[in-house]
Structure formats: structure tokens, C-alpha cells
């Protein structure tokens, strides 16, 4: 399998990875179907609003320090950037940097542009971004409106590139192209792979590209890698264009999140021969051990990794045993992106918790390296067959499910969902930081966070007394997957 780096557009996940957003069943069934190539997307007779892939593309690219974005779209399409800006400023504050805002301009497409074409306002927007931000690269992100009217973005950006003398790079992330918002990560990485990352001038086998989001755990990764004689180079957020250009010179690429890093990691391997480490996510002891073992085997550091795993695991096992005593048997529901969801289910099992349902916001039947996700295969190989579902953050489904399953804890990663579990009175932990539960020390500190969340649920309890949920009693009397058509076109009618 290979990623098509000849085209200016990334192929969307539905086509590339057979990804789906509708499923209800069990982890064994889901993984079997994914591995045998017969997975099907179930449709819904009713859907709520969900996210758009342009948010992922813009959120990620806007955190490159010396680049700018021109979003060729109606103004509403850029509203998500407020969240990306808050996240960008938080990332700068944890680095003790002076905080600045993301560098983005929206072309404010209106009726006139959609009728007569948007090339004029796109040119104006790019020139304005060049003058205002003095960037090394300008990314032009597309939208449903610019895609539908057929503005010739490739030609316009090509002409502007000659005029301004810097790369002007199209990023095709129209919301209607894909139901899966993570396709936006791929669109962003496609732009970097095809237009920004340069062929290697030097070789640095000791450097490992670490693909991440905000990167609060950089010190811990640096500490662990230091014991192996390796140096992490974190990206893409908070990197400069100059640093990104040199990603081809590293000894390997690894990611904190399989959903995020697969396209860039595999693209670097395919184009420049930099090996991409396909492992479990480094959350929990089993996860970090697998992450480091696979990294060690790619870089010939097997002995060093073995020694490190022994030392670190022995160091934390007694404390982990105490945490397990407190969390053992607690019922938990997980709702996250696919890699985080299936990796966190394993992590919660390490704490001895009873995962009664796992939801992922989409599911990739395969990853770009060709196999079914390791985290799903791991869970499917266990005795217990966990009930799982897939839905693009359809809150009506999730709230209904929570009202029936009544877990002791909900673990989410997105505020748009986690807040509703809290409003239902359920203790909720939102894992917005990708380094929560990272590695050995993180597994211990996250365990205490879960214990605290269960021990003191006053916030959720008090909120639930004062808040009326936006759904009718009728809806809560239905089965959670009432609107989900299963493969034969039949509605699901039971939780079992
Ligand atoms: S690109 Fe399309 S789906 Fe995304 S915010 Fe704009 S109109 Fe909505």
C-alpha cells in the first residue's frame, strides 16, 4: 500500500483506510470485519452536527511558528480556529514562551464570490497574509464553498508563489469531502510531505521525529530517550518551517497517536526511507513498553530498551498495585478518537477497571502501513469481548447509552462530548492532553486523577440537578442505536 504523493490532494480516509463512522457491536467482531476486509459503514436516519476536517487541518498547521494560513471560505468555516488559538497559546505558555496568536486570514466568501468566483479575494487574502505575517510558507485551506464553485486553487497558488517568492501550498480539506474529521490531519501532512519537507542533506540516526499535539510531556520523552542515546524532535506544532524541512534526516518517526501520525510517518518512510514505528500508543505500562520495544528494534537499541523497561517497570509496580486496588471493578465508558479509545481501553484494564463500552468517533479498518490497528487487535485477542460502537460524536446516541449503562466514570477527549456526561452527573475525565497517562510516571499520575474524579463528584452531581438535558423522555426510552441502520438495513434494537 502506498500514499499517493503525486497528487496535490490527499485521498480521504473512507477510500484509503476503509474508515467508517457507523457501527455497533463488539471489539472482536469489529476487528474481525476490519481484518477480513468486510467492514461496512452503517448509516443513521438522524444525525447531529459534527466536526469538519478543515478544523483538524487548520488547527495543526496554524501552530507552525513561521507559517500563515489563508482559509478560502465563508467566515463561519474559520470559527473553530478560536479553539485552536486557545490551544496554541496554552502550548506556548507551558514552554514559557511569549504568547502570540495563530496567523490566519479568512477570505470571507460571500454570495458574490460564490456566484462570480473567489479567485480575486483569494489573491487579496494571500497578499495580505504575506504582508501582515511575513511567513516562510502560506497554506491555503479550502472549504465546501470554494470546492463547490470550483475555484482553481492549484493555478492561483502557483501564480502567487511566483509573485511572492515563497511556497503557497494548497490544503484540500473541504468538509464535504470526508465524513471523518481526521482526514484533515492527512490533508495537512500531505501538504508538508509534497511541498515543505526537503530531501535529506545529512543523516541523524540518533534523532527521532515524535509526532504529537501540544507536547506537555516533552521532558519525560527526552528523559526516556536520553537513556537510549536518542534525541526526540517534536512536531508538527511549535516547530519552524526550517525544522520541518529536515524531518527526512531523522533515524525514525514515532507518534503519540496512531490516528494523527500514520499519514506523515508512512509518508516519510515511503518518500525518504525514514522508518515509521507502528506500535501501541505509549499510554499505560504495556503501551509504553511496546512503543519503546518497537522503536528499539528499528534503531538497533534492543538491549538498552530491555534494561530501561525492567528498571522503570520495577520502579512503579508497587504504586500501580495500590492504584489498582482503588480502581478495581469500577465501570467505565470510553469515548475518544479511534486510536485513543482502543489504547485507553487497554490502559483502563491495566488499572483493573471494567470497560463496559468503548466508543470511537470513527474507525480506520486499516492504517497506512497496511494492517488493522494494533490497539484493536490487542483488545480482540483478550478473553473479554468488549461492546463497542462507532459514531462521529453523535451526542444523542452517547447520552442515551450512558443513561442505560450508568458507568462509575466516563473518559472522553473532546469537550463537546465530555461536558454532557458531566451534566448527566457522571464523573468525567477529559483527556485533552495527549501526554496524560504517558509512560511510567504518567500511568501513575493518571491513576490518581481517576481516583480523585470518582471520589469527589460534587461538580457533576450539582450540575445534573440544575440542568435539563436537551432530549425528550421519549428519546431516553428508545435504544441508543435506534437511528443506526445495520448492514442489512435493519435498525439495531438492543444493547446486547
Ligand atoms: S468547510 Fe464545509 S463542513 Fe467545514 S465548516 Fe465550512 S461549510 Fe462547514
Short mmCIF file of C-alpha atoms and ligand atoms in Angstrom, two decimals:
data_model
loop_
_atom_site.label_atom_id
_atom_site.label_comp_id
_atom_site.label_asym_id
_atom_site.label_seq_id
_atom_site.Cartn_x
_atom_site.Cartn_y
_atom_site.Cartn_z
CA UNK A 1 0.00 0.00 0.00
CA UNK A 2 1.29 3.46 -0.71
CA UNK A 3 0.24 7.03 -0.20
CA UNK A 4 -0.22 8.95 -3.42
CA UNK A 5 2.21 11.85 -3.13
CA UNK A 6 1.98 12.77 -6.81
CA UNK A 7 -1.42 14.42 -6.49
CA UNK A 8 -1.89 17.76 -4.73
CA UNK A 9 -4.78 16.24 -2.72
CA UNK A 10 -4.69 13.54 -0.06
CA UNK A 11 -7.05 10.63 -0.63
CA UNK A 12 -9.71 10.67 2.12
CA UNK A 13 -9.79 8.03 4.86
CA UNK A 14 -13.01 6.37 3.69
CA UNK A 15 -11.25 5.41 0.44
CA UNK A 16 -7.70 4.90 1.72
CA UNK A 17 -8.31 3.18 5.04
CA UNK A 18 -11.91 1.90 4.63
CA UNK A 19 -12.84 4.10 7.57
CA UNK A 20 -16.37 4.18 8.96
CA UNK A 21 -18.47 6.38 11.26
CA UNK A 22 -21.37 4.00 11.97
CA UNK A 23 -21.13 0.67 13.81
CA UNK A 24 -22.44 -1.11 16.89
CA UNK A 25 -21.16 -4.48 18.06
CA UNK A 26 -18.10 -5.79 19.85
CA UNK A 27 -14.35 -5.38 19.60
CA UNK A 28 -13.83 -8.92 18.33
CA UNK A 29 -16.48 -8.52 15.63
CA UNK A 30 -15.20 -5.08 14.58
CA UNK A 31 -11.59 -6.28 14.34
CA UNK A 32 -12.56 -9.48 12.52
CA UNK A 33 -14.52 -7.48 9.97
CA UNK A 34 -11.68 -4.99 9.56
CA UNK A 35 -9.11 -7.74 9.05
CA UNK A 36 -11.24 -9.69 6.60
CA UNK A 37 -11.99 -6.56 4.57
CA UNK A 38 -15.78 -6.78 5.00
CA UNK A 39 -16.37 -3.84 7.31
CA UNK A 40 -19.34 -1.68 6.30
CA UNK A 41 -20.41 1.75 7.36
CA UNK A 42 -23.87 1.85 8.94
CA UNK A 43 -25.98 4.90 8.19
CA UNK A 44 -28.10 6.91 10.58
CA UNK A 45 -31.66 8.03 9.98
CA UNK A 46 -30.91 11.04 12.16
CA UNK A 47 -27.60 12.76 12.81
CA UNK A 48 -26.50 15.71 14.88
CA UNK A 49 -23.87 18.26 13.94
CA UNK A 50 -20.32 17.01 13.98
CA UNK A 51 -16.83 18.30 13.21
CA UNK A 52 -15.25 19.19 9.88
CA UNK A 53 -11.86 18.11 8.58
CA UNK A 54 -10.79 21.70 7.88
CA UNK A 55 -10.65 22.24 11.66
CA UNK A 56 -8.03 19.49 12.03
CA UNK A 57 -6.01 20.75 9.06
CA UNK A 58 -6.06 24.39 10.17
CA UNK A 59 -5.62 23.61 13.85
CA UNK A 60 -2.46 21.68 13.15
CA UNK A 61 -0.91 23.92 10.51
CA UNK A 62 -1.67 27.12 12.40
CA UNK A 63 0.66 26.01 15.19
CA UNK A 64 3.69 26.12 12.88
CA UNK A 65 5.55 29.14 14.18
CA UNK A 66 6.59 30.92 10.99
CA UNK A 67 3.81 29.92 8.60
CA UNK A 68 0.46 31.57 7.84
CA UNK A 69 -2.90 30.23 6.67
CA UNK A 70 -5.39 31.70 4.26
CA UNK A 71 -8.72 29.97 4.71
CA UNK A 72 -10.63 30.39 1.46
CA UNK A 73 -14.13 30.10 2.89
CA UNK A 74 -17.17 31.86 4.30
CA UNK A 75 -16.37 33.35 7.69
CA UNK A 76 -18.22 30.65 9.64
CA UNK A 77 -15.77 27.99 8.46
CA UNK A 78 -12.97 29.58 10.45
CA UNK A 79 -14.87 29.73 13.73
CA UNK A 80 -13.12 26.62 15.00
CA UNK A 81 -9.82 28.48 14.97
CA UNK A 82 -10.78 30.14 18.27
CA UNK A 83 -10.26 26.77 19.98
CA UNK A 84 -7.04 26.18 18.07
CA UNK A 85 -5.80 29.60 19.17
CA UNK A 86 -6.54 28.85 22.84
CA UNK A 87 -4.68 25.57 22.50
CA UNK A 88 -1.76 27.29 20.70
CA UNK A 89 -1.46 29.86 23.47
CA UNK A 90 -1.56 27.14 26.12
CA UNK A 91 1.23 25.29 24.30
CA UNK A 92 3.33 28.44 24.28
CA UNK A 93 2.71 29.10 27.96
CA UNK A 94 3.89 25.59 29.00
CA UNK A 95 7.10 26.35 27.08
CA UNK A 96 7.47 29.71 28.89
CA UNK A 97 7.34 31.50 25.55
CA UNK A 98 5.83 34.87 24.94
CA UNK A 99 2.33 34.12 23.70
CA UNK A 100 1.11 35.12 20.26
CA UNK A 101 -1.96 34.28 18.24
CA UNK A 102 -2.27 31.97 15.27
CA UNK A 103 -1.56 33.62 11.90
CA UNK A 104 -4.64 33.14 9.80
CA UNK A 105 -6.78 35.13 7.38
CA UNK A 106 -10.21 34.14 6.14
CA UNK A 107 -11.28 35.33 2.68
CA UNK A 108 -14.87 35.89 3.86
CA UNK A 109 -16.53 34.34 0.81
CA UNK A 110 -19.99 35.75 0.37
CA UNK A 111 -22.75 35.38 -2.19
CA UNK A 112 -20.83 37.46 -4.74
CA UNK A 113 -17.77 35.20 -4.60
CA UNK A 114 -19.82 32.03 -4.80
CA UNK A 115 -21.63 33.32 -7.91
CA UNK A 116 -18.79 35.07 -9.74
CA UNK A 117 -15.80 33.10 -8.43
CA UNK A 118 -13.49 33.61 -5.46
CA UNK A 119 -10.10 34.00 -7.17
CA UNK A 120 -9.92 37.78 -6.59
CA UNK A 121 -10.48 37.59 -2.82
CA UNK A 122 -8.15 34.61 -2.55
CA UNK A 123 -5.34 36.59 -4.20
CA UNK A 124 -6.05 39.54 -1.90
CA UNK A 125 -6.05 37.27 1.15
CA UNK A 126 -2.72 35.67 0.28
CA UNK A 127 -1.06 39.04 -0.42
CA UNK A 128 -2.43 40.38 2.88
CA UNK A 129 -1.13 37.34 4.81
CA UNK A 130 2.30 37.78 3.17
CA UNK A 131 2.44 41.44 4.17
CA UNK A 132 0.98 41.04 7.65
CA UNK A 133 2.86 37.94 8.87
CA UNK A 134 6.00 37.76 6.72
CA UNK A 135 5.68 33.93 6.73
CA UNK A 136 8.07 31.32 5.29
CA UNK A 137 5.10 29.40 3.82
CA UNK A 138 1.41 30.23 3.28
CA UNK A 139 -1.07 27.35 3.40
CA UNK A 140 -4.35 27.89 1.55
CA UNK A 141 -7.08 25.78 3.16
CA UNK A 142 -10.19 25.09 1.12
CA UNK A 143 -13.86 24.87 2.12
CA UNK A 144 -17.13 23.45 0.85
CA UNK A 145 -17.91 26.78 -0.85
CA UNK A 146 -14.59 27.08 -2.69
CA UNK A 147 -14.77 23.41 -3.63
CA UNK A 148 -18.33 23.55 -4.96
CA UNK A 149 -17.77 26.62 -7.15
CA UNK A 150 -14.54 25.07 -8.43
CA UNK A 151 -12.03 27.84 -7.81
CA UNK A 152 -8.78 26.67 -9.42
CA UNK A 153 -6.67 26.76 -6.26
CA UNK A 154 -3.67 24.95 -7.80
CA UNK A 155 -3.29 27.57 -10.56
CA UNK A 156 -3.93 30.58 -8.34
CA UNK A 157 -1.46 29.47 -5.67
CA UNK A 158 1.10 28.66 -8.38
CA UNK A 159 0.87 32.19 -9.79
CA UNK A 160 1.04 33.76 -6.32
CA UNK A 161 4.08 31.66 -5.49
CA UNK A 162 5.94 33.17 -8.46
CA UNK A 163 4.83 36.66 -7.47
CA UNK A 164 5.72 36.42 -3.74
CA UNK A 165 8.72 34.06 -3.84
CA UNK A 166 7.62 31.73 -1.02
CA UNK A 167 5.74 28.40 -1.18
CA UNK A 168 1.97 28.95 -1.35
CA UNK A 169 0.62 25.48 -0.61
CA UNK A 170 -2.98 24.33 -1.16
CA UNK A 171 -4.51 22.13 1.54
CA UNK A 172 -7.64 20.38 0.29
CA UNK A 173 -9.82 19.92 3.35
CA UNK A 174 -13.38 20.78 2.23
CA UNK A 175 -15.78 19.47 4.85
CA UNK A 176 -17.95 17.64 2.33
CA UNK A 177 -15.02 15.53 1.03
CA UNK A 178 -14.92 13.27 4.08
CA UNK A 179 -17.18 12.40 6.99
CA UNK A 180 -14.08 11.84 9.05
CA UNK A 181 -12.53 14.93 10.52
CA UNK A 182 -9.14 13.19 10.92
CA UNK A 183 -8.89 13.37 7.10
CA UNK A 184 -7.92 16.98 7.84
CA UNK A 185 -4.70 15.80 9.54
CA UNK A 186 -3.86 13.85 6.39
CA UNK A 187 -4.56 16.89 4.20
CA UNK A 188 -2.19 18.98 6.34
CA UNK A 189 0.54 16.32 6.33
CA UNK A 190 0.09 15.79 2.59
CA UNK A 191 0.88 19.47 2.07
CA UNK A 192 4.02 19.13 4.20
CA UNK A 193 5.17 15.91 2.53
CA UNK A 194 4.66 17.19 -1.00
CA UNK A 195 5.73 20.81 -0.60
CA UNK A 196 7.68 21.53 2.58
CA UNK A 197 9.83 18.59 3.75
CA UNK A 198 13.08 18.52 1.80
CA UNK A 199 15.31 15.60 0.78
CA UNK A 200 17.97 14.90 3.45
CA UNK A 201 21.30 16.74 3.31
CA UNK A 202 22.66 14.98 6.41
CA UNK A 203 21.88 11.79 8.30
CA UNK A 204 20.99 11.87 12.02
CA UNK A 205 20.21 8.32 13.12
CA UNK A 206 20.02 9.43 16.77
CA UNK A 207 17.12 11.83 16.07
CA UNK A 208 13.56 10.51 16.30
CA UNK A 209 10.66 12.53 14.88
CA UNK A 210 7.95 12.46 17.56
CA UNK A 211 4.54 13.36 16.12
CA UNK A 212 2.31 14.89 18.77
CA UNK A 213 -0.18 17.64 19.57
CA UNK A 214 0.72 20.23 22.24
CA UNK A 215 3.56 18.26 23.76
CA UNK A 216 3.34 18.76 27.53
CA UNK A 217 5.37 15.56 28.02
CA UNK A 218 8.48 16.63 26.13
CA UNK A 219 10.71 16.48 29.21
CA UNK A 220 9.63 12.93 30.03
CA UNK A 221 10.16 11.73 26.44
CA UNK A 222 13.58 13.43 26.43
CA UNK A 223 14.47 11.72 29.74
CA UNK A 224 13.48 8.26 28.47
CA UNK A 225 15.05 8.70 25.02
CA UNK A 226 18.22 10.06 26.67
CA UNK A 227 18.69 6.70 28.40
CA UNK A 228 18.69 5.11 24.93
CA UNK A 229 21.09 7.61 23.39
CA UNK A 230 18.28 9.09 21.28
CA UNK A 231 17.13 12.67 20.79
CA UNK A 232 13.44 13.46 20.15
CA UNK A 233 12.47 16.11 17.61
CA UNK A 234 8.90 17.09 18.37
CA UNK A 235 6.42 18.23 15.77
CA UNK A 236 4.49 19.48 13.98
CA UNK A 237 3.07 22.03 16.39
CA UNK A 238 5.52 24.64 17.71
CA UNK A 239 8.07 23.80 15.01
CA UNK A 240 9.52 26.17 12.45
CA UNK A 241 9.40 25.50 8.73
CA UNK A 242 13.19 25.02 8.85
CA UNK A 243 12.81 22.21 11.41
CA UNK A 244 10.02 20.54 9.45
CA UNK A 245 12.09 20.65 6.26
CA UNK A 246 14.68 18.42 7.98
CA UNK A 247 12.33 15.65 9.17
CA UNK A 248 13.73 13.47 6.37
CA UNK A 249 17.14 13.39 8.12
CA UNK A 250 15.93 11.53 11.24
CA UNK A 251 16.61 7.90 12.15
CA UNK A 252 12.93 7.07 12.70
CA UNK A 253 9.45 8.53 13.21
CA UNK A 254 7.11 7.61 16.04
CA UNK A 255 3.75 9.03 17.07
CA UNK A 256 1.91 9.56 20.33
CA UNK A 257 -1.36 8.94 18.45
CA UNK A 258 -1.84 6.42 15.64
CA UNK A 259 -4.75 8.34 14.11
CA UNK A 260 -2.69 11.52 13.94
CA UNK A 261 0.72 10.24 12.91
CA UNK A 262 0.10 7.48 10.39
CA UNK A 263 0.00 9.59 7.24
CA UNK A 264 3.12 11.62 7.97
CA UNK A 265 5.04 8.67 9.41
CA UNK A 266 4.28 6.39 6.48
CA UNK A 267 4.79 9.22 4.00
CA UNK A 268 8.28 9.88 5.39
CA UNK A 269 9.08 6.19 5.17
CA UNK A 270 7.78 5.92 1.64
CA UNK A 271 9.43 9.07 0.29
CA UNK A 272 12.69 9.24 2.25
CA UNK A 273 13.15 5.80 3.85
CA UNK A 274 12.76 7.09 7.43
CA UNK A 275 11.22 4.08 9.25
CA UNK A 276 7.84 4.65 10.88
CA UNK A 277 7.41 2.78 14.16
CA UNK A 278 3.99 1.13 14.26
CA UNK A 279 3.33 0.29 17.89
CA UNK A 280 0.71 0.61 20.59
CA UNK A 281 0.37 4.11 21.98
CA UNK A 282 2.66 4.85 24.93
CA UNK A 283 -0.19 5.05 27.44
CA UNK A 284 -0.01 2.59 30.31
CA UNK A 285 2.84 0.20 31.03
CA UNK A 286 2.01 -2.29 28.30
CA UNK A 287 1.69 0.52 25.78
CA UNK A 288 4.93 2.32 26.57
CA UNK A 289 6.85 -0.96 26.72
CA UNK A 290 5.59 -1.87 23.24
CA UNK A 291 6.29 1.67 21.95
CA UNK A 292 9.89 1.57 23.16
CA UNK A 293 10.50 -2.07 22.17
CA UNK A 294 9.43 -1.42 18.57
CA UNK A 295 11.47 1.81 18.48
CA UNK A 296 14.48 -0.06 19.86
CA UNK A 297 14.20 -2.82 17.29
CA UNK A 298 14.04 -0.28 14.43
CA UNK A 299 17.14 1.57 15.70
CA UNK A 300 19.17 -1.39 16.98
CA UNK A 301 18.73 -0.42 20.65
CA UNK A 302 17.14 -3.66 21.85
CA UNK A 303 19.45 -4.22 24.83
CA UNK A 304 19.18 -0.63 26.08
CA UNK A 305 15.37 -0.77 25.80
CA UNK A 306 15.19 -4.08 27.64
CA UNK A 307 17.24 -2.67 30.54
CA UNK A 308 15.20 0.52 30.66
CA UNK A 309 11.86 -1.31 30.65
CA UNK A 310 12.98 -3.55 33.51
CA UNK A 311 14.18 -0.63 35.65
CA UNK A 312 11.19 1.61 35.03
CA UNK A 313 8.56 -1.11 35.37
CA UNK A 314 10.00 -2.42 38.63
CA UNK A 315 10.17 1.13 39.98
CA UNK A 316 6.47 1.85 39.55
CA UNK A 317 4.81 -1.57 40.00
CA UNK A 318 4.25 -1.29 43.79
CA UNK A 319 2.48 2.08 43.42
CA UNK A 320 0.49 0.80 40.45
CA UNK A 321 -0.72 -2.11 42.60
CA UNK A 322 -2.07 0.37 45.18
CA UNK A 323 -3.88 2.31 42.45
CA UNK A 324 -5.38 -0.89 41.07
CA UNK A 325 -6.81 -1.71 44.49
CA UNK A 326 -8.76 1.57 44.42
CA UNK A 327 -9.94 1.38 40.80
CA UNK A 328 -10.58 -2.35 40.52
CA UNK A 329 -14.01 -3.22 39.14
CA UNK A 330 -15.15 0.38 38.55
CA UNK A 331 -17.39 0.58 35.49
CA UNK A 332 -16.09 2.92 32.81
CA UNK A 333 -17.20 4.09 29.35
CA UNK A 334 -14.63 5.49 26.93
CA UNK A 335 -15.46 7.96 24.12
CA UNK A 336 -12.49 9.17 22.05
CA UNK A 337 -10.92 9.10 18.60
CA UNK A 338 -10.19 5.54 17.44
CA UNK A 339 -6.54 5.18 18.45
CA UNK A 340 -7.01 6.88 21.80
CA UNK A 341 -10.21 4.95 22.50
CA UNK A 342 -8.78 1.49 21.88
CA UNK A 343 -5.46 2.29 23.57
CA UNK A 344 -7.18 3.80 26.60
CA UNK A 345 -9.43 0.75 26.96
CA UNK A 346 -6.24 -1.29 27.39
CA UNK A 347 -4.86 1.29 29.84
CA UNK A 348 -8.04 1.21 31.95
CA UNK A 349 -7.88 -2.58 32.03
CA UNK A 350 -4.33 -2.24 33.40
CA UNK A 351 -5.89 -0.39 36.32
CA UNK A 352 -8.29 -3.32 36.79
CA UNK A 353 -11.32 -1.28 35.66
CA UNK A 354 -14.32 -2.82 33.92
CA UNK A 355 -14.70 -1.18 30.49
CA UNK A 356 -18.41 -1.62 29.82
CA UNK A 357 -18.48 0.27 26.49
CA UNK A 358 -15.92 1.76 24.11
CA UNK A 359 -16.93 4.42 21.60
CA UNK A 360 -14.69 5.80 18.88
CA UNK A 361 -15.52 8.82 16.77
CA UNK A 362 -14.59 6.91 13.64
CA UNK A 363 -12.80 3.66 12.90
CA UNK A 364 -9.97 3.01 10.42
CA UNK A 365 -10.21 -0.59 9.24
CA UNK A 366 -6.54 -0.37 8.39
CA UNK A 367 -3.65 2.02 8.79
CA UNK A 368 -1.41 3.38 6.04
CA UNK A 369 1.26 0.75 6.76
CA UNK A 370 -1.31 -1.84 5.70
CA UNK A 371 -2.52 -3.58 8.85
CA UNK A 372 -5.55 -3.37 11.11
CA UNK A 373 -4.74 -1.03 14.05
CA UNK A 374 -2.54 -2.81 16.63
CA UNK A 375 -4.55 -1.46 19.55
CA UNK A 376 -7.76 -3.11 18.25
CA UNK A 377 -6.01 -6.40 17.52
CA UNK A 378 -4.62 -6.42 21.05
CA UNK A 379 -8.09 -5.97 22.59
CA UNK A 380 -9.66 -8.52 20.24
CA UNK A 381 -7.10 -11.10 21.38
CA UNK A 382 -8.25 -10.92 25.01
CA UNK A 383 -10.84 -13.24 26.57
CA UNK A 384 -13.34 -10.46 27.25
CA UNK A 385 -15.30 -9.21 24.23
CA UNK A 386 -15.97 -5.53 24.95
CA UNK A 387 -19.08 -3.86 23.46
CA UNK A 388 -18.00 -1.05 21.14
CA UNK A 389 -19.62 1.44 18.81
CA UNK A 390 -18.50 3.97 16.23
CA UNK A 391 -20.16 7.33 15.73
CA UNK A 392 -18.95 10.79 14.74
CA UNK A 393 -19.66 12.24 18.17
CA UNK A 394 -23.39 11.74 17.90
CA UNK A 395 -24.26 13.02 21.35
CA UNK A 396 -27.85 11.77 21.27
CA UNK A 397 -26.52 8.22 20.96
CA UNK A 398 -23.87 8.62 23.63
CA UNK A 399 -26.13 10.29 26.21
CA UNK A 400 -28.78 7.63 25.70
CA UNK A 401 -26.14 4.91 26.10
CA UNK A 402 -24.75 6.50 29.27
CA UNK A 403 -28.25 6.75 30.75
CA UNK A 404 -28.63 2.97 30.36
CA UNK A 405 -25.12 1.74 31.15
CA UNK A 406 -24.69 4.09 34.14
CA UNK A 407 -20.90 3.91 34.45
CA UNK A 408 -18.89 5.00 37.50
CA UNK A 409 -16.74 7.08 35.16
CA UNK A 410 -16.72 8.48 31.61
CA UNK A 411 -13.40 9.13 29.89
CA UNK A 412 -13.53 11.50 26.93
CA UNK A 413 -11.11 13.54 24.89
CA UNK A 414 -13.35 16.18 23.37
CA UNK A 415 -15.10 18.91 25.36
CA UNK A 416 -18.18 18.85 23.10
CA UNK A 417 -19.00 15.39 24.42
CA UNK A 418 -17.37 15.28 27.85
CA UNK A 419 -19.38 18.24 29.12
CA UNK A 420 -22.64 16.32 28.54
CA UNK A 421 -21.52 13.33 30.58
CA UNK A 422 -20.70 15.76 33.39
CA UNK A 423 -24.15 17.36 33.06
CA UNK A 424 -25.68 13.90 33.47
CA UNK A 425 -23.97 13.66 36.86
CA UNK A 426 -21.37 11.11 35.73
CA UNK A 427 -17.81 11.62 36.99
CA UNK A 428 -15.90 12.56 33.86
CA UNK A 429 -12.24 12.85 32.97
CA UNK A 430 -11.40 14.71 29.77
CA UNK A 431 -8.03 13.75 28.32
CA UNK A 432 -7.29 16.84 26.25
CA UNK A 433 -3.54 16.46 26.86
CA UNK A 434 -2.13 13.62 24.74
CA UNK A 435 0.56 13.01 27.38
CA UNK A 436 -1.97 12.11 30.10
CA UNK A 437 -1.04 8.55 31.18
CA UNK A 438 2.13 8.71 29.08
CA UNK A 439 4.81 6.24 30.08
CA UNK A 440 5.68 5.08 33.56
CA UNK A 441 5.25 8.25 35.61
CA UNK A 442 2.16 9.27 33.61
CA UNK A 443 0.44 5.94 34.26
CA UNK A 444 0.78 6.56 37.99
CA UNK A 445 -0.35 10.20 37.94
CA UNK A 446 -3.32 9.45 35.67
CA UNK A 447 -4.40 6.65 38.01
CA UNK A 448 -4.60 9.16 40.87
CA UNK A 449 -6.57 11.52 38.65
CA UNK A 450 -9.17 8.80 38.06
CA UNK A 451 -9.35 8.00 41.78
CA UNK A 452 -9.92 11.70 42.55
CA UNK A 453 -12.61 12.03 39.87
CA UNK A 454 -14.58 9.11 41.30
CA UNK A 455 -14.03 10.15 44.93
CA UNK A 456 -15.32 13.69 44.53
CA UNK A 457 -18.16 14.04 42.07
CA UNK A 458 -19.77 17.14 43.54
CA UNK A 459 -19.44 19.24 40.39
CA UNK A 460 -21.22 16.74 38.13
CA UNK A 461 -23.83 15.88 40.79
CA UNK A 462 -24.74 19.52 41.40
CA UNK A 463 -24.77 20.35 37.69
CA UNK A 464 -27.07 17.45 36.91
CA UNK A 465 -29.60 18.73 39.47
CA UNK A 466 -29.80 22.13 37.80
CA UNK A 467 -29.58 21.23 34.11
CA UNK A 468 -32.31 19.96 31.83
CA UNK A 469 -30.92 17.78 29.05
CA UNK A 470 -31.97 18.78 25.51
CA UNK A 471 -33.59 15.43 24.72
CA UNK A 472 -37.16 14.33 25.38
CA UNK A 473 -38.20 11.48 27.67
CA UNK A 474 -39.25 9.64 24.51
CA UNK A 475 -35.66 9.55 23.30
CA UNK A 476 -34.32 8.12 26.55
CA UNK A 477 -36.96 5.38 26.36
CA UNK A 478 -35.54 4.25 22.97
CA UNK A 479 -32.49 2.08 22.43
CA UNK A 480 -29.32 4.20 22.00
CA UNK A 481 -28.76 2.99 18.40
CA UNK A 482 -32.37 3.43 17.35
CA UNK A 483 -31.37 5.59 14.36
CA UNK A 484 -28.43 3.44 13.25
CA UNK A 485 -29.21 1.19 10.33
CA UNK A 486 -27.21 -2.02 10.49
CA UNK A 487 -25.80 -3.74 7.43
CA UNK A 488 -28.99 -5.38 6.24
CA UNK A 489 -30.80 -2.08 6.50
CA UNK A 490 -32.36 -3.01 9.85
CA UNK A 491 -32.33 -0.83 12.90
CA UNK A 492 -30.44 -2.08 15.92
CA UNK A 493 -32.93 -2.79 18.65
CA UNK A 494 -30.91 -3.91 21.61
CA UNK A 495 -27.88 -3.03 23.67
CA UNK A 496 -26.67 -6.60 23.67
S1 LIG B 1 -15.72 23.59 5.15
FE1 LIG B 1 -17.86 22.92 4.88
S2 LIG B 1 -18.26 21.49 6.58
FE2 LIG B 1 -16.40 22.66 7.08
S3 LIG B 1 -17.12 24.38 8.31
FE3 LIG B 1 -17.05 25.11 6.18
S4 LIG B 1 -19.13 24.72 5.35
FE4 LIG B 1 -18.93 23.52 7.26
#
